[in-house]
């Protein structure tokens, strides 16, 4: 009997596999495709997920040490000047999804995870103690039993469908998005700013540029220059007709009202030439049905605007991993696994909300232009920029908090200890941590030392002690130099609430 079978070796299934392995559970990953996909999806990661990768030592593998937050971003094709925000925590990591998946595959391998490529989940039946899974592999069909099955099998999740979880939402079919790797004439690009200047349009790089007929983006990635358009149309499109550079150029002409002479891409590729019709916004009714759980796109799909997909999905995986492992190790307090849906579904709801709001802000039309003018005025106010930045990064997420401490339920701040050690270096084992800068709380941890690590020392900031869950969220915090009995009691309650009954010591 397998402990956990994960259907899907996309980024979210792989991240979950790594998290489970760190927590001492070896999952089996089934992946339908025989080889890693070359499909070009995400061009980058946006938000807390960048800090999350740092906290697992994975940022370094992709791009070296983590840098400062971004000075600017876009919301609904409007510039977000992040220098206006008092606490800017919006990080961006411009790494293609393929590289993220390749890095996670390598990491999973190091942690001893088995990935069976060319093996698709085709059926499932839930029993009291196990899920029976039908698999179609290169040598035919076979059956597996697992204590838990996680569907990380993308937006069309077979796992979700077979487990009877509804996926309500909307399919919007008027949008037409074209994307291509293509060169643009060098004399149209400002060498200092990277702005594309054509027929009166001044289009910053990576910026969503809205006109009255659509949206245009030129993104000079190190892997090649990408041009993208979005239009709204009722026209029938022959989706089987292969996309061409000419079609891309025609779409750009309609959006910008002028010709932009694009040419074939440089370099070896793989090069993107893609037409996407329509957009799905859907959220699973439940993220859990008995012994079946969903993560990532299997649980939610939405517009890719602003790049929130992997911020959401990879944090689903990290939110679920330790709880599932605790269940399998036998120390999970009652109801721990149900907190996965309770915590992550509202976060997904917020992403659905802001991607739909952005989709509304980019549509053509005079009324939308007026709305944008008003929104533009609001975006000059620091508090609005802060609000939107926190929404997009996920810094506004607050899980269940049992105390009134402002950090309780929040993502733990990026602390640096007096000896220079960063919290992000202490969290690489994915173990729960009690950070105690009062040198007085070790005694409280007595019954949990098998599950929770104690870190003593000193650090700047208001907090004098923090109980940090493996997913980076704070389960309890203090700002007292000598926490009193009420705070200690709350600490013991938090330890029991998240990490189970204390050992009899
Ligand atoms: C055009 C586009 C641009 C995007 N840009 C961004 C961006 O810039 N930033 C960002 O963060 N996000 C972006 N996203 C979203 C991001 O790509 C997704 O959120 C991400 O791929 C979800 O990962 P996942 O692991 O949940 O699912 P997937 O990546 O879909 O992986 C699912 C895996 O499951 C496998 N599978 C399916 N069925 C089965 C089965 N029955 N048995 C076994 N295996 C199965 C599939 O082969 C696949 O490998 C973009 C998406 C699109 C479409």
Coordinates of C-alpha atoms and ligand atoms in Angstrom, one line a residue:
X1 CA 0.0 0.0 0.0
X2 CA 1.3 3.4 -1.0
X3 CA 1.1 6.2 1.6
X4 CA 0.4 8.9 -1.0
X5 CA -0.1 8.8 -4.7
X6 CA 0.1 12.1 -6.5
X7 CA -1.5 12.3 -10.0
X8 CA 0.5 14.8 -12.1
X9 CA 4.1 15.8 -12.2
X10 CA 3.4 19.5 -13.0
X11 CA 5.0 22.0 -10.7
X12 CA 2.4 21.6 -8.0
X13 CA 2.5 17.8 -7.9
X14 CA 6.3 17.9 -7.8
X15 CA 6.4 20.5 -5.0
X16 CA 4.0 18.4 -3.0
X17 CA 6.2 15.4 -3.5
X18 CA 9.2 17.3 -2.2
X19 CA 7.3 18.5 0.8
X20 CA 6.1 15.1 1.7
X21 CA 9.6 13.6 1.3
X22 CA 11.0 16.3 3.5
X23 CA 8.4 15.3 6.1
X24 CA 9.5 11.7 5.9
X25 CA 6.7 10.4 3.5
X26 CA 7.7 8.9 0.1
X27 CA 4.9 9.6 -2.3
X28 CA 4.6 7.9 -5.7
X29 CA 4.0 10.4 -8.6
X30 CA 2.1 9.3 -11.7
X31 CA 2.5 11.4 -14.8
X32 CA 0.5 10.8 -17.9
X33 CA 3.2 12.3 -20.3
X34 CA 6.2 10.1 -21.1
X35 CA 8.5 13.1 -21.2
X36 CA 8.5 16.5 -19.4
X37 CA 6.3 18.9 -21.4
X38 CA 8.0 21.6 -23.5
X39 CA 4.8 23.7 -23.3
X40 CA 5.5 27.3 -22.5
X41 CA 3.2 28.5 -19.8
X42 CA 4.3 30.6 -16.8
X43 CA 7.1 33.1 -17.6
X44 CA 7.6 33.9 -14.0
X45 CA 6.6 33.6 -10.4
X46 CA 5.0 36.5 -8.6
X47 CA 4.5 37.0 -4.9
X48 CA 5.1 35.1 -1.7
X49 CA 6.0 32.0 -3.7
X50 CA 9.3 33.6 -4.5
X51 CA 10.0 33.9 -0.7
X52 CA 8.7 30.4 -0.3
X53 CA 11.2 29.0 -2.7
X54 CA 13.9 30.8 -0.8
X55 CA 12.7 29.2 2.4
X56 CA 13.3 25.8 0.9
X57 CA 16.7 26.7 -0.6
X58 CA 15.1 26.4 -4.1
X59 CA 15.4 30.0 -5.2
X60 CA 19.2 29.6 -5.3
X61 CA 18.9 26.7 -7.6
X62 CA 16.8 28.7 -10.0
X63 CA 18.4 32.1 -9.9
X64 CA 20.9 32.5 -7.0
X65 CA 20.1 34.5 -3.8
X66 CA 16.8 36.2 -3.5
X67 CA 16.8 39.9 -4.5
X68 CA 14.8 42.8 -3.3
X69 CA 11.0 43.2 -4.0
X70 CA 10.1 44.6 -7.4
X71 CA 9.9 48.4 -7.8
X72 CA 6.9 48.2 -10.1
X73 CA 4.3 45.8 -11.4
X74 CA 1.0 45.8 -13.4
X75 CA -2.5 45.4 -12.2
X76 CA -5.2 45.2 -14.9
X77 CA -2.8 46.8 -17.4
X78 CA -2.2 49.7 -15.1
X79 CA 1.2 50.5 -13.6
X80 CA 1.6 49.7 -10.0
X81 CA 4.3 51.9 -8.5
X82 CA 5.5 49.7 -5.7
X83 CA 7.8 52.4 -4.3
X84 CA 4.7 54.1 -3.0
X85 CA 3.9 51.1 -0.7
X86 CA 5.1 51.3 2.8
X87 CA 5.8 47.6 3.1
X88 CA 6.5 46.3 -0.4
X89 CA 6.8 42.5 -0.4
X90 CA 6.0 41.8 -4.0
X91 CA 8.8 39.6 -5.3
X92 CA 9.1 38.6 -9.0
X93 CA 11.2 35.7 -10.3
X94 CA 11.4 35.7 -14.1
X95 CA 12.0 32.0 -14.6
X96 CA 10.0 29.9 -17.1
X97 CA 7.7 27.2 -15.8
X98 CA 9.7 24.5 -17.6
X99 CA 12.8 25.4 -15.5
X100 CA 10.8 25.4 -12.3
X101 CA 9.4 22.0 -13.1
X102 CA 12.9 20.7 -14.1
X103 CA 14.4 22.0 -10.8
X104 CA 11.6 20.4 -8.7
X105 CA 12.0 17.1 -10.6
X106 CA 15.7 17.1 -9.8
X107 CA 14.9 17.9 -6.1
X108 CA 12.3 15.2 -5.9
X109 CA 14.8 12.7 -7.2
X110 CA 17.3 13.8 -4.6
X111 CA 14.7 13.2 -1.9
X112 CA 14.0 9.7 -3.2
X113 CA 10.6 10.3 -4.9
X114 CA 9.6 7.9 -7.6
X115 CA 8.1 9.6 -10.7
X116 CA 6.4 7.2 -13.1
X117 CA 6.2 9.0 -16.5
X118 CA 3.8 7.6 -19.1
X119 CA 1.5 6.4 -16.3
X120 CA -2.0 8.0 -16.2
X121 CA -4.6 7.7 -13.5
X122 CA -7.7 6.4 -15.1
X123 CA -10.0 5.4 -12.3
X124 CA -10.4 5.5 -8.5
X125 CA -12.6 4.0 -5.8
X126 CA -12.6 5.2 -2.2
X127 CA -12.7 2.7 0.6
X128 CA -12.6 3.3 4.4
X129 CA -8.9 3.0 4.7
X130 CA -7.6 3.4 1.2
X131 CA -8.1 4.6 -2.3
X132 CA -7.9 2.1 -5.1
X133 CA -6.4 3.7 -8.2
X134 CA -6.5 2.4 -11.8
X135 CA -3.4 3.3 -13.8
X136 CA -2.7 3.0 -17.5
X137 CA 1.0 2.6 -18.0
X138 CA 3.2 1.8 -21.0
X139 CA 2.9 -1.9 -20.4
X140 CA -0.9 -1.8 -19.8
X141 CA -3.2 -1.2 -16.9
X142 CA -2.6 -2.0 -13.2
X143 CA -4.1 -1.1 -9.9
X144 CA -2.6 0.6 -6.8
X145 CA -3.9 1.1 -3.3
X146 CA -2.9 4.3 -1.4
X147 CA -3.9 5.8 1.9
X148 CA -4.3 9.2 0.1
X149 CA -4.5 10.3 -3.5
X150 CA -3.7 13.9 -4.4
X151 CA -4.9 15.2 -7.8
X152 CA -2.3 17.6 -9.1
X153 CA -3.4 16.8 -12.6
X154 CA -4.2 20.3 -13.8
X155 CA -7.4 22.1 -14.8
X156 CA -9.0 19.2 -16.5
X157 CA -8.2 17.0 -13.5
X158 CA -9.4 13.4 -13.9
X159 CA -9.0 13.0 -10.2
X160 CA -11.4 15.8 -9.5
X161 CA -14.0 14.5 -12.0
X162 CA -13.7 10.9 -10.7
X163 CA -14.1 12.0 -7.1
X164 CA -17.3 13.9 -7.9
X165 CA -16.0 17.3 -6.9
X166 CA -17.9 20.1 -8.7
X167 CA -16.0 22.7 -10.6
X168 CA -18.4 25.6 -10.9
X169 CA -17.5 28.9 -12.6
X170 CA -17.6 30.7 -15.9
X171 CA -16.2 30.1 -19.3
X172 CA -15.8 33.3 -21.2
X173 CA -15.4 32.6 -24.9
X174 CA -15.0 36.1 -26.5
X175 CA -11.3 36.5 -25.7
X176 CA -8.7 35.7 -28.3
X177 CA -5.1 35.7 -27.1
X178 CA -2.1 35.3 -29.5
X179 CA 1.5 34.9 -28.4
X180 CA 4.7 34.5 -30.3
X181 CA 8.4 34.6 -30.0
X182 CA 9.3 37.2 -32.5
X183 CA 11.9 39.9 -33.2
X184 CA 10.8 43.5 -33.3
X185 CA 12.9 46.1 -35.2
X186 CA 15.7 47.4 -33.0
X187 CA 15.2 51.0 -34.1
X188 CA 11.7 50.9 -32.5
X189 CA 13.1 49.9 -29.1
X190 CA 14.6 52.6 -26.8
X191 CA 17.9 51.1 -25.7
X192 CA 17.8 52.8 -22.3
X193 CA 14.3 52.0 -21.2
X194 CA 13.4 49.1 -23.5
X195 CA 10.2 50.9 -24.5
X196 CA 8.8 50.1 -27.8
X197 CA 7.9 53.2 -29.7
X198 CA 5.6 52.8 -32.7
X199 CA 3.2 55.2 -34.3
X200 CA 2.7 57.3 -31.2
X201 CA 2.5 54.4 -28.8
X202 CA 5.1 54.2 -26.1
X203 CA 5.0 50.7 -24.6
X204 CA 7.2 49.8 -21.7
X205 CA 8.6 46.3 -21.7
X206 CA 6.6 43.6 -19.8
X207 CA 3.7 46.1 -19.5
X208 CA 0.1 45.2 -20.5
X209 CA -0.7 48.0 -22.9
X210 CA -4.4 48.6 -23.4
X211 CA -6.0 50.2 -26.4
X212 CA -9.6 50.6 -27.3
X213 CA -9.4 47.4 -29.4
X214 CA -7.3 45.1 -27.2
X215 CA -4.2 44.5 -25.2
X216 CA -0.6 44.3 -26.3
X217 CA 2.6 43.1 -24.5
X218 CA 6.2 42.9 -25.6
X219 CA 8.4 41.1 -23.2
X220 CA 12.1 40.8 -24.0
X221 CA 12.9 37.7 -22.0
X222 CA 16.4 36.4 -22.0
X223 CA 15.0 33.3 -23.6
X224 CA 13.6 35.3 -26.5
X225 CA 11.3 38.3 -27.2
X226 CA 7.6 37.5 -26.7
X227 CA 4.8 39.5 -28.2
X228 CA 1.2 38.9 -27.0
X229 CA -2.1 40.4 -27.9
X230 CA -5.6 40.0 -26.5
X231 CA -8.7 40.8 -28.4
X232 CA -12.4 40.4 -27.8
X233 CA -14.3 39.0 -30.7
X234 CA -17.5 37.1 -31.6
X235 CA -15.9 35.9 -34.9
X236 CA -15.6 32.2 -35.5
X237 CA -12.0 31.0 -35.4
X238 CA -10.8 27.8 -37.0
X239 CA -8.9 26.6 -34.0
X240 CA -7.3 23.7 -35.9
X241 CA -5.6 26.1 -38.3
X242 CA -2.0 26.4 -37.3
X243 CA -1.1 29.8 -35.9
X244 CA 1.3 31.8 -38.0
X245 CA 3.5 34.9 -37.5
X246 CA 1.3 36.7 -40.1
X247 CA -1.8 36.0 -37.9
X248 CA 0.2 37.5 -35.0
X249 CA 1.1 40.6 -37.0
X250 CA -2.5 41.0 -38.1
X251 CA -3.7 40.8 -34.5
X252 CA -1.1 43.4 -33.4
X253 CA -2.3 45.7 -36.3
X254 CA -5.9 45.5 -35.0
X255 CA -4.8 46.2 -31.4
X256 CA -2.3 49.0 -32.1
X257 CA -3.9 50.4 -35.2
X258 CA -0.6 50.3 -37.0
X259 CA 1.9 47.8 -38.4
X260 CA 4.6 46.4 -36.2
X261 CA 7.0 44.6 -38.5
X262 CA 7.8 41.5 -36.5
X263 CA 10.2 38.8 -37.7
X264 CA 11.0 35.2 -37.0
X265 CA 12.5 34.6 -33.5
X266 CA 16.2 34.3 -33.0
X267 CA 17.9 31.4 -31.2
X268 CA 17.2 27.7 -31.1
X269 CA 13.9 27.7 -29.3
X270 CA 11.6 26.1 -28.4
X271 CA 9.6 29.0 -29.8
X272 CA 6.1 29.8 -28.9
X273 CA 3.4 30.5 -31.5
X274 CA 0.1 30.1 -29.7
X275 CA -3.5 31.1 -30.1
X276 CA -5.8 30.7 -27.1
X277 CA -9.6 31.2 -27.3
X278 CA -11.6 31.9 -24.2
X279 CA -10.9 31.8 -20.5
X280 CA -12.0 29.6 -17.7
X281 CA -12.6 30.8 -14.2
X282 CA -13.5 27.9 -12.0
X283 CA -13.1 26.9 -8.3
X284 CA -13.5 23.4 -7.0
X285 CA -16.5 23.0 -4.6
X286 CA -14.1 21.2 -2.2
X287 CA -10.4 20.6 -2.1
X288 CA -11.0 17.3 -0.2
X289 CA -13.3 14.4 -0.7
X290 CA -12.5 11.7 1.8
X291 CA -9.0 10.4 1.0
X292 CA -8.7 12.4 -2.2
X293 CA -7.3 15.9 -2.2
X294 CA -6.7 18.5 -4.9
X295 CA -3.9 21.0 -5.4
X296 CA -3.0 23.6 -7.9
X297 CA -5.0 23.9 -11.2
X298 CA -6.9 20.8 -10.4
X299 CA -8.6 22.9 -7.7
X300 CA -8.8 26.3 -9.4
X301 CA -8.3 27.9 -12.8
X302 CA -8.5 31.6 -13.7
X303 CA -7.0 34.1 -16.1
X304 CA -3.2 34.1 -16.1
X305 CA -3.2 37.9 -15.8
X306 CA -0.6 39.1 -13.3
X307 CA 0.8 35.6 -13.1
X308 CA -0.8 34.4 -9.9
X309 CA -1.1 30.7 -10.8
X310 CA 2.0 29.3 -9.2
X311 CA 1.9 31.6 -6.3
X312 CA -1.4 29.9 -5.4
X313 CA -0.6 26.4 -6.5
X314 CA 2.8 26.0 -5.0
X315 CA 1.6 27.3 -1.7
X316 CA -1.3 24.9 -1.8
X317 CA 1.3 22.1 -2.1
X318 CA 3.3 23.4 0.8
X319 CA 0.1 24.0 2.9
X320 CA -1.0 20.4 2.3
X321 CA 2.3 18.5 2.5
X322 CA 3.0 18.8 6.2
X323 CA -0.6 18.2 7.2
X324 CA -0.9 15.1 5.1
X325 CA 2.5 13.8 6.5
X326 CA 1.3 14.5 10.0
X327 CA -1.8 12.4 9.3
X328 CA 0.3 9.6 8.0
X329 CA 2.7 9.7 10.9
X330 CA -0.2 9.5 13.3
X331 CA 0.4 12.8 15.2
X332 CA -2.1 15.0 13.4
X333 CA -4.6 16.6 15.7
X334 CA -8.2 15.9 14.8
X335 CA -9.3 18.0 11.9
X336 CA -5.8 19.1 10.8
X337 CA -6.3 17.9 7.3
X338 CA -9.6 19.7 6.9
X339 CA -7.8 23.0 7.6
X340 CA -6.1 22.6 4.2
X341 CA -9.3 23.4 2.4
X342 CA -10.4 25.9 5.1
X343 CA -7.2 27.9 4.6
X344 CA -6.5 27.5 0.9
X345 CA -9.9 27.8 -0.7
X346 CA -10.5 31.4 0.5
X347 CA -7.0 32.3 -0.9
X348 CA -8.1 30.8 -4.2
X349 CA -11.3 32.8 -4.0
X350 CA -9.3 36.0 -3.7
X351 CA -7.2 35.1 -6.7
X352 CA -10.3 34.4 -8.7
X353 CA -11.6 37.8 -7.6
X354 CA -8.6 39.8 -8.5
X355 CA -8.0 38.1 -11.9
X356 CA -11.7 38.7 -12.8
X357 CA -11.3 42.3 -11.7
X358 CA -8.2 42.7 -13.8
X359 CA -10.0 41.0 -16.8
X360 CA -12.8 43.6 -16.5
X361 CA -10.3 46.4 -16.4
X362 CA -8.6 45.4 -19.6
X363 CA -11.7 45.0 -21.8
X364 CA -12.3 47.6 -24.5
X365 CA -14.9 50.2 -24.2
X366 CA -15.5 53.8 -23.1
X367 CA -17.0 52.8 -19.8
X368 CA -14.0 50.7 -18.9
X369 CA -11.7 53.6 -20.0
X370 CA -13.6 55.8 -17.5
X371 CA -13.3 53.1 -14.8
X372 CA -9.6 52.9 -15.5
X373 CA -9.2 56.7 -15.1
X374 CA -10.8 56.5 -11.7
X375 CA -8.8 53.4 -10.8
X376 CA -5.6 55.2 -11.9
X377 CA -6.4 58.1 -9.5
X378 CA -6.7 55.5 -6.7
X379 CA -3.5 53.9 -7.6
X380 CA -1.6 57.1 -6.9
X381 CA -2.6 56.6 -3.2
X382 CA 0.0 54.7 -1.2
X383 CA -2.6 52.8 0.8
X384 CA -4.3 51.6 -2.4
X385 CA -1.0 50.5 -3.9
X386 CA -0.2 48.6 -0.6
X387 CA -3.6 46.9 -0.7
X388 CA -3.3 45.8 -4.3
X389 CA 0.3 44.7 -3.9
X390 CA -0.6 42.6 -0.8
X391 CA -3.5 41.1 -2.7
X392 CA -1.3 40.1 -5.6
X393 CA 1.6 38.8 -3.6
X394 CA -0.6 37.1 -1.0
X395 CA 1.0 39.1 1.8
X396 CA -2.6 39.8 3.0
X397 CA -3.3 36.1 3.7
X398 CA -4.2 35.5 7.3
X399 CA -5.0 32.0 8.4
X400 CA -6.9 31.2 11.6
X401 CA -5.4 33.2 14.5
X402 CA -6.0 32.1 18.1
X403 CA -4.5 35.2 19.7
X404 CA -4.6 38.9 19.0
X405 CA -0.9 39.1 18.1
X406 CA -0.6 40.8 14.7
X407 CA 1.7 38.1 13.4
X408 CA -0.6 35.2 14.4
X409 CA -1.8 33.5 11.3
X410 CA 0.5 35.5 9.0
X411 CA 3.4 34.6 6.8
X412 CA 6.5 34.8 9.1
X413 CA 8.6 37.8 8.5
X414 CA 12.0 37.5 6.9
X415 CA 13.9 37.5 10.2
X416 CA 17.7 37.6 10.4
X417 CA 19.2 36.4 13.6
X418 CA 22.1 38.3 15.3
X419 CA 24.6 35.7 14.0
X420 CA 23.4 36.5 10.5
X421 CA 21.4 33.4 10.0
X422 CA 18.2 34.1 8.0
X423 CA 14.9 32.5 8.9
X424 CA 14.9 31.3 5.2
X425 CA 17.9 29.1 6.0
X426 CA 16.3 27.6 9.1
X427 CA 13.2 26.5 7.3
X428 CA 14.8 24.3 4.6
X429 CA 14.1 21.1 6.5
X430 CA 10.4 22.1 6.5
X431 CA 10.2 21.3 10.3
X432 CA 8.0 23.4 12.6
X433 CA 10.1 25.9 14.5
X434 CA 9.9 27.7 17.8
X435 CA 12.0 30.8 17.5
X436 CA 12.7 31.9 21.0
X437 CA 14.5 35.2 21.5
X438 CA 13.6 35.3 25.2
X439 CA 15.7 32.2 26.1
X440 CA 12.7 31.2 28.3
X441 CA 10.4 29.0 26.3
X442 CA 12.3 25.8 25.7
X443 CA 10.6 24.2 28.7
X444 CA 7.2 24.7 27.0
X445 CA 8.4 22.6 24.1
X446 CA 9.1 19.6 26.2
X447 CA 6.3 17.4 24.9
X448 CA 6.9 18.3 21.2
X449 CA 10.7 18.1 20.7
X450 CA 10.2 15.1 18.3
X451 CA 8.1 17.3 16.0
X452 CA 9.1 20.9 16.6
X453 CA 12.7 22.4 16.6
X454 CA 13.8 25.1 19.0
X455 CA 15.9 28.0 17.7
X456 CA 17.3 30.4 20.2
X457 CA 19.2 33.6 19.6
X458 CA 18.4 37.2 19.0
X459 CA 16.7 39.0 16.1
X460 CA 15.6 42.5 15.3
X461 CA 11.9 43.4 15.2
X462 CA 8.9 43.4 17.4
X463 CA 8.5 39.7 17.9
X464 CA 10.4 38.0 20.7
X465 CA 9.1 34.6 20.0
X466 CA 7.4 32.9 17.0
X467 CA 6.0 29.4 16.4
X468 CA 6.3 28.9 12.7
X469 CA 4.5 26.1 10.9
X470 CA 6.3 24.2 8.1
X471 CA 4.5 26.2 5.5
X472 CA 5.9 29.5 6.8
X473 CA 2.8 30.7 8.6
X474 CA 2.9 31.8 12.3
X475 CA 0.9 29.7 14.7
X476 CA 1.7 31.8 17.8
X477 CA 3.8 34.9 18.5
X478 CA 4.9 37.0 21.4
X479 CA 6.4 40.5 21.7
X480 CA 7.1 40.2 25.4
X481 CA 10.6 39.9 26.7
X482 CA 9.3 37.5 29.3
X483 CA 6.1 35.8 28.1
X484 CA 3.7 35.4 31.0
X485 CA 1.6 32.4 31.9
X486 CA -1.3 33.5 29.6
X487 CA 1.0 33.7 26.6
X488 CA 2.7 30.4 27.6
X489 CA -0.7 28.7 27.8
X490 CA -1.6 30.1 24.4
X491 CA 1.8 28.7 23.1
X492 CA 1.0 25.2 24.5
X493 CA -2.5 25.4 23.0
X494 CA -1.0 26.4 19.6
X495 CA 1.5 23.5 19.8
X496 CA -1.4 21.1 20.5
X497 CA -3.7 22.7 17.9
X498 CA -1.2 22.3 15.1
X499 CA 1.3 19.6 16.2
X500 CA -0.8 17.2 18.3
X501 CA -0.8 15.8 21.7
X502 CA 2.5 16.3 23.7
X503 CA 4.6 13.3 24.5
X504 CA 4.4 12.1 28.0
X505 CA 7.8 13.5 29.2
Ligands
LIG1 C1 -0.6 30.7 -21.1 C2 -0.4 30.6 -19.6 C3 0.4 31.5 -19.0 C4 0.6 31.4 -17.6 N1 1.5 32.2 -17.0 C5 1.7 32.1 -15.7 C6 2.7 32.9 -15.0 O1 3.3 33.8 -15.6 N2 2.9 32.8 -13.7 C7 2.2 31.8 -13.0 O2 2.5 31.7 -11.8 N3 1.3 31.0 -13.6 C8 1.1 31.1 -14.9 N4 0.2 30.3 -15.5 C9 -0.5 29.3 -14.7 C10 0.4 28.0 -14.5 O3 0.9 27.6 -15.7 C11 -0.5 26.9 -13.8 O4 -1.1 27.4 -12.7 C12 0.4 25.7 -13.5 O5 0.7 25.0 -14.7 C13 -0.4 24.7 -12.7 O6 0.4 23.7 -12.3 P1 -0.2 22.2 -11.9 O7 1.0 21.4 -11.5 O8 -1.3 22.4 -10.9 O9 -0.9 21.7 -13.2 P2 -0.2 21.4 -14.6 O10 1.0 22.2 -14.9 O11 -1.3 21.4 -15.6 O12 0.3 19.9 -14.5 C14 -0.6 18.8 -14.4 C15 0.2 17.6 -14.8 O13 -0.7 16.4 -14.6 C16 -0.6 15.6 -15.7 N5 -1.8 14.8 -15.8 C17 -3.0 15.2 -16.3 N6 -3.9 14.2 -16.2 C18 -3.2 13.1 -15.6 C19 -3.6 11.8 -15.2 N7 -4.9 11.4 -15.4 N8 -2.7 11.0 -14.6 C20 -1.4 11.4 -14.4 N9 -1.0 12.6 -14.8 C21 -1.9 13.5 -15.3 C22 -0.3 16.5 -16.9 O14 0.3 15.8 -17.9 C23 0.6 17.5 -16.2 O15 1.9 17.2 -16.3 C24 -0.1 30.4 -16.9 C25 -0.9 29.5 -17.5 C26 -1.1 29.6 -18.9 C27 -2.0 28.6 -19.5

